[in-house]
PDB file of C-alpha atoms and ligand atoms in Angstrom:
ATOM      1  CA  MET A  16      30.260  -5.650 -12.431  1.00 96.00           C
ATOM      2  CA  ILE A  17      26.678  -6.888 -12.459  1.00 98.00           C
ATOM      3  CA  GLY A  18      23.857  -5.454 -10.333  1.00 98.00           C
ATOM      4  CA  VAL A  19      20.612  -7.422 -10.160  1.00 98.00           C
ATOM      5  CA  LEU A  20      17.155  -5.980  -9.456  1.00 98.00           C
ATOM      6  CA  VAL A  21      14.532  -8.334  -8.029  1.00 98.00           C
ATOM      7  CA  SER A  22      11.019  -8.308  -6.586  1.00 98.00           C
ATOM      8  CA  GLY A  23      10.090 -11.891  -5.856  1.00 97.00           C
ATOM      9  CA  GLU A  24      11.152 -15.513  -5.991  1.00 97.00           C
ATOM     10  CA  GLY A  25      14.601 -14.916  -7.450  1.00 98.00           C
ATOM     11  CA  SER A  26      15.026 -18.136  -9.412  1.00 98.00           C
ATOM     12  CA  ASN A  27      16.690 -16.171 -12.235  1.00 98.00           C
ATOM     13  CA  LEU A  28      18.994 -14.499  -9.715  1.00 98.00           C
ATOM     14  CA  GLN A  29      19.864 -18.001  -8.486  1.00 98.00           C
ATOM     15  CA  ALA A  30      20.686 -19.068 -12.050  1.00 98.00           C
ATOM     16  CA  LEU A  31      23.066 -16.088 -12.385  1.00 98.00           C
ATOM     17  CA  ILE A  32      24.703 -16.961  -9.049  1.00 98.00           C
ATOM     18  CA  ASP A  33      25.006 -20.632  -9.978  1.00 98.00           C
ATOM     19  CA  ALA A  34      26.579 -19.678 -13.310  1.00 98.00           C
ATOM     20  CA  GLY A  35      29.431 -18.082 -11.328  1.00 97.00           C
ATOM     21  CA  LEU A  36      28.839 -14.570 -12.648  1.00 97.00           C
ATOM     22  CA  SER A  37      30.309 -11.838 -10.459  1.00 94.00           C
ATOM     23  CA  ILE A  38      27.338 -10.040  -8.962  1.00 98.00           C
ATOM     24  CA  ALA A  39      28.281  -6.893  -7.033  1.00 98.00           C
ATOM     25  CA  CYS A  40      24.915  -6.362  -5.353  1.00 98.00           C
ATOM     26  CA  VAL A  41      21.195  -7.084  -5.424  1.00 98.00           C
ATOM     27  CA  ALA A  42      18.438  -4.497  -4.927  1.00 98.00           C
ATOM     28  CA  SER A  43      14.728  -5.073  -4.424  1.00 98.00           C
ATOM     29  CA  ASN A  44      11.713  -2.774  -4.366  1.00 97.00           C
ATOM     30  CA  LYS A  45      10.142  -5.125  -1.839  1.00 97.00           C
ATOM     31  CA  ASP A  46      11.359  -6.396   1.535  1.00 97.00           C
ATOM     32  CA  GLY A  47      11.054  -9.979   2.706  1.00 97.00           C
ATOM     33  CA  VAL A  48      11.223 -11.626  -0.707  1.00 98.00           C
ATOM     34  CA  ARG A  49      12.930 -14.928  -1.361  1.00 98.00           C
ATOM     35  CA  ALA A  50      15.323 -13.323  -3.876  1.00 98.00           C
ATOM     36  CA  LEU A  51      16.929 -11.310  -1.058  1.00 98.00           C
ATOM     37  CA  GLU A  52      17.458 -14.500   0.971  1.00 98.00           C
ATOM     38  CA  ARG A  53      19.136 -16.107  -2.012  1.00 98.00           C
ATOM     39  CA  ALA A  54      21.473 -13.101  -2.411  1.00 98.00           C
ATOM     40  CA  ARG A  55      22.366 -13.073   1.282  1.00 98.00           C
ATOM     41  CA  ALA A  56      22.996 -16.823   1.254  1.00 98.00           C
ATOM     42  CA  ALA A  57      25.497 -16.209  -1.546  1.00 98.00           C
ATOM     43  CA  GLY A  58      27.166 -13.395   0.445  1.00 98.00           C
ATOM     44  CA  ILE A  59      26.012 -10.670  -1.959  1.00 98.00           C
ATOM     45  CA  PRO A  60      25.235  -7.199  -0.503  1.00 98.00           C
ATOM     46  CA  THR A  61      21.538  -6.314  -0.702  1.00 98.00           C
ATOM     47  CA  ARG A  62      19.353  -3.288  -0.167  1.00 98.00           C
ATOM     48  CA  VAL A  63      15.614  -2.624  -0.346  1.00 98.00           C
ATOM     49  CA  PHE A  64      14.307   0.555  -2.013  1.00 98.00           C
ATOM     50  CA  PRO A  65      10.592   0.675  -1.166  1.00 96.00           C
ATOM     51  CA  LEU A  66       8.709   3.261  -3.207  1.00 95.00           C
ATOM     52  CA  GLU A  67       6.847   4.455  -0.071  1.00 95.00           C
ATOM     53  CA  HIS A  68      10.128   5.777   1.373  1.00 96.00           C
ATOM     54  CA  TYR A  69      10.575   8.325  -1.419  1.00 96.00           C
ATOM     55  CA  THR A  70       8.679  11.363  -2.643  1.00 95.00           C
ATOM     56  CA  ASP A  71       8.328   9.827  -6.089  1.00 95.00           C
ATOM     57  CA  ARG A  72       9.576   7.082  -8.359  1.00 95.00           C
ATOM     58  CA  ALA A  73      12.215   9.254 -10.080  1.00 96.00           C
ATOM     59  CA  HIS A  74      13.795  10.080  -6.709  1.00 97.00           C
ATOM     60  CA  ARG A  75      13.823   6.413  -5.697  1.00 97.00           C
ATOM     61  CA  ASP A  76      15.313   5.406  -9.037  1.00 98.00           C
ATOM     62  CA  SER A  77      18.111   7.938  -8.859  1.00 97.00           C
ATOM     63  CA  GLU A  78      19.092   6.746  -5.353  1.00 98.00           C
ATOM     64  CA  LEU A  79      18.998   3.189  -6.629  1.00 98.00           C
ATOM     65  CA  ALA A  80      21.298   4.150  -9.524  1.00 98.00           C
ATOM     66  CA  ASP A  81      23.686   5.881  -7.061  1.00 98.00           C
ATOM     67  CA  TRP A  82      23.809   2.782  -4.886  1.00 98.00           C
ATOM     68  CA  LEU A  83      24.560   0.501  -7.851  1.00 98.00           C
ATOM     69  CA  GLN A  84      27.226   2.780  -9.343  1.00 98.00           C
ATOM     70  CA  LEU A  85      28.965   3.167  -5.971  1.00 98.00           C
ATOM     71  CA  ARG A  86      29.370  -0.601  -6.034  1.00 98.00           C
ATOM     72  CA  GLY A  87      30.930  -0.565  -9.496  1.00 97.00           C
ATOM     73  CA  VAL A  88      27.894  -1.824 -11.391  1.00 98.00           C
ATOM     74  CA  ASP A  89      28.031  -1.269 -15.146  1.00 96.00           C
ATOM     75  CA  LEU A  90      25.471  -3.892 -16.195  1.00 98.00           C
ATOM     76  CA  VAL A  91      22.013  -4.011 -14.608  1.00 98.00           C
ATOM     77  CA  VAL A  92      20.002  -7.230 -14.859  1.00 98.00           C
ATOM     78  CA  LEU A  93      16.282  -7.221 -14.101  1.00 98.00           C
ATOM     79  CA  ALA A  94      15.449 -10.688 -12.787  1.00 98.00           C
ATOM     80  CA  GLY A  95      11.754 -10.581 -12.001  1.00 96.00           C
ATOM     81  CA  TYR A  96      11.852  -6.856 -11.111  1.00 96.00           C
ATOM     82  CA  MET A  97       8.233  -5.698 -11.214  1.00 92.00           C
ATOM     83  CA  HIS A  98       8.539  -1.883 -11.407  1.00 91.00           C
ATOM     84  CA  LEU A  99       9.083   0.239 -14.500  1.00 91.00           C
ATOM     85  CA  LEU A 100      12.340   2.204 -14.401  1.00 96.00           C
ATOM     86  CA  THR A 101      12.239   5.971 -14.921  1.00 96.00           C
ATOM     87  CA  GLU A 102      14.521   8.203 -17.001  1.00 96.00           C
ATOM     88  CA  PRO A 103      16.826   9.211 -14.085  1.00 95.00           C
ATOM     89  CA  PHE A 104      17.769   5.530 -13.846  1.00 98.00           C
ATOM     90  CA  LEU A 105      17.791   4.666 -17.563  1.00 98.00           C
ATOM     91  CA  GLU A 106      20.110   7.552 -18.484  1.00 97.00           C
ATOM     92  CA  ARG A 107      22.719   6.305 -15.987  1.00 97.00           C
ATOM     93  CA  PHE A 108      23.117   2.907 -17.714  1.00 97.00           C
ATOM     94  CA  PRO A 109      22.625   3.478 -21.449  1.00 96.00           C
ATOM     95  CA  ASP A 110      22.347   0.131 -23.317  1.00 95.00           C
ATOM     96  CA  ARG A 111      23.393  -1.638 -20.102  1.00 97.00           C
ATOM     97  CA  ILE A 112      20.054  -2.739 -18.608  1.00 98.00           C
ATOM     98  CA  VAL A 113      18.565  -6.084 -19.592  1.00 98.00           C
ATOM     99  CA  ASN A 114      15.428  -7.978 -18.669  1.00 98.00           C
ATOM    100  CA  VAL A 115      14.201 -11.547 -19.048  1.00 98.00           C
ATOM    101  CA  HIS A 116      10.578 -11.992 -20.114  1.00 98.00           C
ATOM    102  CA  PRO A 117       8.489 -15.176 -20.498  1.00 98.00           C
ATOM    103  CA  SER A 118       7.171 -14.695 -24.055  1.00 98.00           C
ATOM    104  CA  LEU A 119       8.392 -14.050 -27.565  1.00 98.00           C
ATOM    105  CA  LEU A 120       8.213 -10.239 -27.453  1.00 98.00           C
ATOM    106  CA  PRO A 121       6.587  -8.154 -28.845  1.00 98.00           C
ATOM    107  CA  GLU A 122       3.896 -10.780 -28.202  1.00 98.00           C
ATOM    108  CA  PHE A 123       2.452 -10.816 -24.665  1.00 98.00           C
ATOM    109  CA  PRO A 124       4.233  -8.015 -22.807  1.00 98.00           C
ATOM    110  CA  GLY A 125       3.289  -7.348 -19.174  1.00 96.00           C
ATOM    111  CA  LYS A 126       2.902  -9.332 -15.981  1.00 95.00           C
ATOM    112  CA  GLN A 127       0.707 -12.183 -17.251  1.00 97.00           C
ATOM    113  CA  ALA A 128       2.684 -13.277 -20.298  1.00 98.00           C
ATOM    114  CA  ILE A 129       2.305 -17.031 -19.826  1.00 98.00           C
ATOM    115  CA  VAL A 130      -1.431 -16.839 -19.018  1.00 98.00           C
ATOM    116  CA  ASP A 131      -1.939 -14.480 -21.964  1.00 98.00           C
ATOM    117  CA  ALA A 132      -0.203 -16.918 -24.327  1.00 98.00           C
ATOM    118  CA  LEU A 133      -2.399 -19.777 -23.064  1.00 98.00           C
ATOM    119  CA  ASP A 134      -5.553 -17.638 -23.402  1.00 98.00           C
ATOM    120  CA  ALA A 135      -4.591 -16.626 -26.932  1.00 98.00           C
ATOM    121  CA  GLY A 136      -4.266 -20.290 -27.928  1.00 98.00           C
ATOM    122  CA  VAL A 137      -0.868 -19.918 -29.628  1.00 98.00           C
ATOM    123  CA  ALA A 138       1.111 -23.088 -30.333  1.00 98.00           C
ATOM    124  CA  THR A 139       4.458 -21.539 -29.482  1.00 98.00           C
ATOM    125  CA  THR A 140       5.563 -18.998 -26.906  1.00 98.00           C
ATOM    126  CA  GLY A 141       9.038 -18.574 -25.437  1.00 98.00           C
ATOM    127  CA  VAL A 142      11.585 -16.475 -23.618  1.00 98.00           C
ATOM    128  CA  THR A 143      13.101 -13.109 -24.535  1.00 98.00           C
ATOM    129  CA  VAL A 144      16.122 -11.306 -23.132  1.00 98.00           C
ATOM    130  CA  HIS A 145      15.953  -7.640 -24.137  1.00 98.00           C
ATOM    131  CA  TYR A 146      17.319  -4.195 -23.395  1.00 98.00           C
ATOM    132  CA  VAL A 147      15.146  -2.095 -21.100  1.00 97.00           C
ATOM    133  CA  ASP A 148      13.593   1.214 -22.071  1.00 94.00           C
ATOM    134  CA  ASP A 149      10.791   3.222 -20.465  1.00 91.00           C
ATOM    135  CA  GLY A 150       8.010   1.018 -21.872  1.00 93.00           C
ATOM    136  CA  ILE A 151       6.540  -2.254 -20.664  1.00 94.00           C
ATOM    137  CA  ASP A 152       8.809  -4.933 -22.188  1.00 95.00           C
ATOM    138  CA  THR A 153       9.392  -2.810 -25.310  1.00 95.00           C
ATOM    139  CA  GLY A 154      13.201  -2.524 -25.505  1.00 96.00           C
ATOM    140  CA  ARG A 155      15.359  -3.980 -28.272  1.00 98.00           C
ATOM    141  CA  VAL A 156      15.458  -7.796 -28.321  1.00 98.00           C
ATOM    142  CA  ILE A 157      18.847  -9.410 -27.659  1.00 98.00           C
ATOM    143  CA  ARG A 158      17.938 -13.103 -27.841  1.00 98.00           C
ATOM    144  CA  GLN A 159      14.792 -15.249 -28.030  1.00 98.00           C
ATOM    145  CA  VAL A 160      14.140 -18.953 -27.589  1.00 98.00           C
ATOM    146  CA  PRO A 161      10.803 -20.459 -28.658  1.00 98.00           C
ATOM    147  CA  VAL A 162       9.018 -22.907 -26.342  1.00 98.00           C
ATOM    148  CA  PRO A 163       6.092 -25.099 -27.515  1.00 98.00           C
ATOM    149  CA  VAL A 164       2.931 -24.494 -25.465  1.00 98.00           C
ATOM    150  CA  ASP A 165       2.039 -28.208 -25.304  1.00 98.00           C
ATOM    151  CA  PRO A 166       2.060 -30.027 -22.964  1.00 98.00           C
ATOM    152  CA  LYS A 167       0.410 -27.128 -21.120  1.00 98.00           C
ATOM    153  CA  GLU A 168       0.800 -28.683 -17.645  1.00 97.00           C
ATOM    154  CA  THR A 169       4.567 -28.287 -17.855  1.00 98.00           C
ATOM    155  CA  LEU A 170       4.708 -24.978 -19.762  1.00 98.00           C
ATOM    156  CA  VAL A 171       5.594 -22.799 -16.761  1.00 98.00           C
ATOM    157  CA  ASP A 172       8.435 -25.114 -15.715  1.00 98.00           C
ATOM    158  CA  ARG A 173       9.771 -25.395 -19.247  1.00 98.00           C
ATOM    159  CA  ILE A 174       9.749 -21.608 -19.696  1.00 98.00           C
ATOM    160  CA  HIS A 175      11.583 -21.114 -16.422  1.00 98.00           C
ATOM    161  CA  ALA A 176      14.152 -23.737 -17.378  1.00 98.00           C
ATOM    162  CA  VAL A 177      14.849 -21.826 -20.611  1.00 98.00           C
ATOM    163  CA  GLU A 178      15.084 -18.516 -18.704  1.00 98.00           C
ATOM    164  CA  HIS A 179      17.593 -20.019 -16.296  1.00 98.00           C
ATOM    165  CA  ARG A 180      19.801 -21.118 -19.191  1.00 98.00           C
ATOM    166  CA  LEU A 181      19.361 -18.113 -21.491  1.00 98.00           C
ATOM    167  CA  LEU A 182      19.744 -15.214 -19.031  1.00 98.00           C
ATOM    168  CA  PRO A 183      23.181 -16.232 -17.664  1.00 98.00           C
ATOM    169  CA  GLU A 184      24.352 -16.983 -21.211  1.00 98.00           C
ATOM    170  CA  VAL A 185      23.409 -13.514 -22.514  1.00 98.00           C
ATOM    171  CA  VAL A 186      24.722 -11.769 -19.389  1.00 98.00           C
ATOM    172  CA  ARG A 187      28.057 -13.559 -19.754  1.00 98.00           C
ATOM    173  CA  GLU A 188      28.289 -12.407 -23.373  1.00 97.00           C
ATOM    174  CA  LEU A 189      27.442  -8.809 -22.477  1.00 97.00           C
ATOM    175  CA  CYS A 190      30.132  -8.829 -19.773  1.00 95.00           C
ATOM    176  CA  ALA A 191      32.706 -10.247 -22.188  1.00 92.00           C
ATOM    177  CA  ALA A 192      31.827  -7.713 -24.885  1.00 85.00           C
ATOM    178  CA  HIS A 193      32.334  -4.707 -22.597  1.00 76.00           C
TER     179      HIS A 193
HETATM  180  C1  GRF B 226      10.332 -14.705 -14.631  1.00 62.83           C
HETATM  181  O1  GRF B 226       9.387 -15.510 -15.280  1.00 62.83           O
HETATM  182  C2  GRF B 226      10.741 -13.555 -15.529  1.00 62.83           C
HETATM  183  O2  GRF B 226      10.714 -13.871 -16.877  1.00 62.83           O
HETATM  184  C3  GRF B 226       9.696 -12.516 -15.235  1.00 62.83           C
HETATM  185  O3  GRF B 226       9.418 -12.659 -13.863  1.00 62.83           O
HETATM  186  C4  GRF B 226       9.707 -13.995 -13.445  1.00 62.83           C
HETATM  187  C5  GRF B 226      10.673 -13.874 -12.292  1.00 62.83           C
HETATM  188  O4  GRF B 226      10.925 -15.089 -11.661  1.00 62.83           O
HETATM  189  N1  GRF B 226      10.173 -11.198 -15.624  1.00 62.83           N
HETATM  190  P1  GRF B 226      12.094 -15.197 -10.574  1.00 62.83           P
HETATM  191  O5  GRF B 226      11.823 -14.129  -9.507  1.00 62.83           O
HETATM  192  O6  GRF B 226      13.405 -14.973 -11.265  1.00 62.83           O
HETATM  193  O7  GRF B 226      11.965 -16.579 -10.006  1.00 62.83           O
END
């Protein structure tokens, strides 16, 4: 079963839902985000784990892992989840946490990947789906798709379109291979 972690808009969550993948539950670090509305509209159980409610990040992450495992989750998908995960979470899902990132990693890790690619003046950027470790977008790459930077006006939309195709495809394969 798939568990999805979100923090914002949730367009990648929507792509997973639309692909018909069986999502057990959706967790967010932030309340009131559009991703939670999308999950609820699809009848998927949700819960918010705000960092402020816990003594520290490790404590929050271990409660989050408990919640996911109680719901049968054995594959965790980060779909725009904006917090780093700590060891108490990572050790519960070895090689079973994946993230989608809007660049060709290891180029342009971090929150501003598309802006950074534009600022750097590269001709090609892209999308990466990768395993998650304790670094910022440093885990082993599973699949990458290049995207030409030009025309720049449509770059963001074209990157998102690739994400919405690639993430469900890789997730489906990881489910089948398990
Ligand atoms: C996506 O661009 C993803 O690559 C990055 O955060 C963004 C999330 O968008 N990690 P959404 O919340 O899925 O719409």
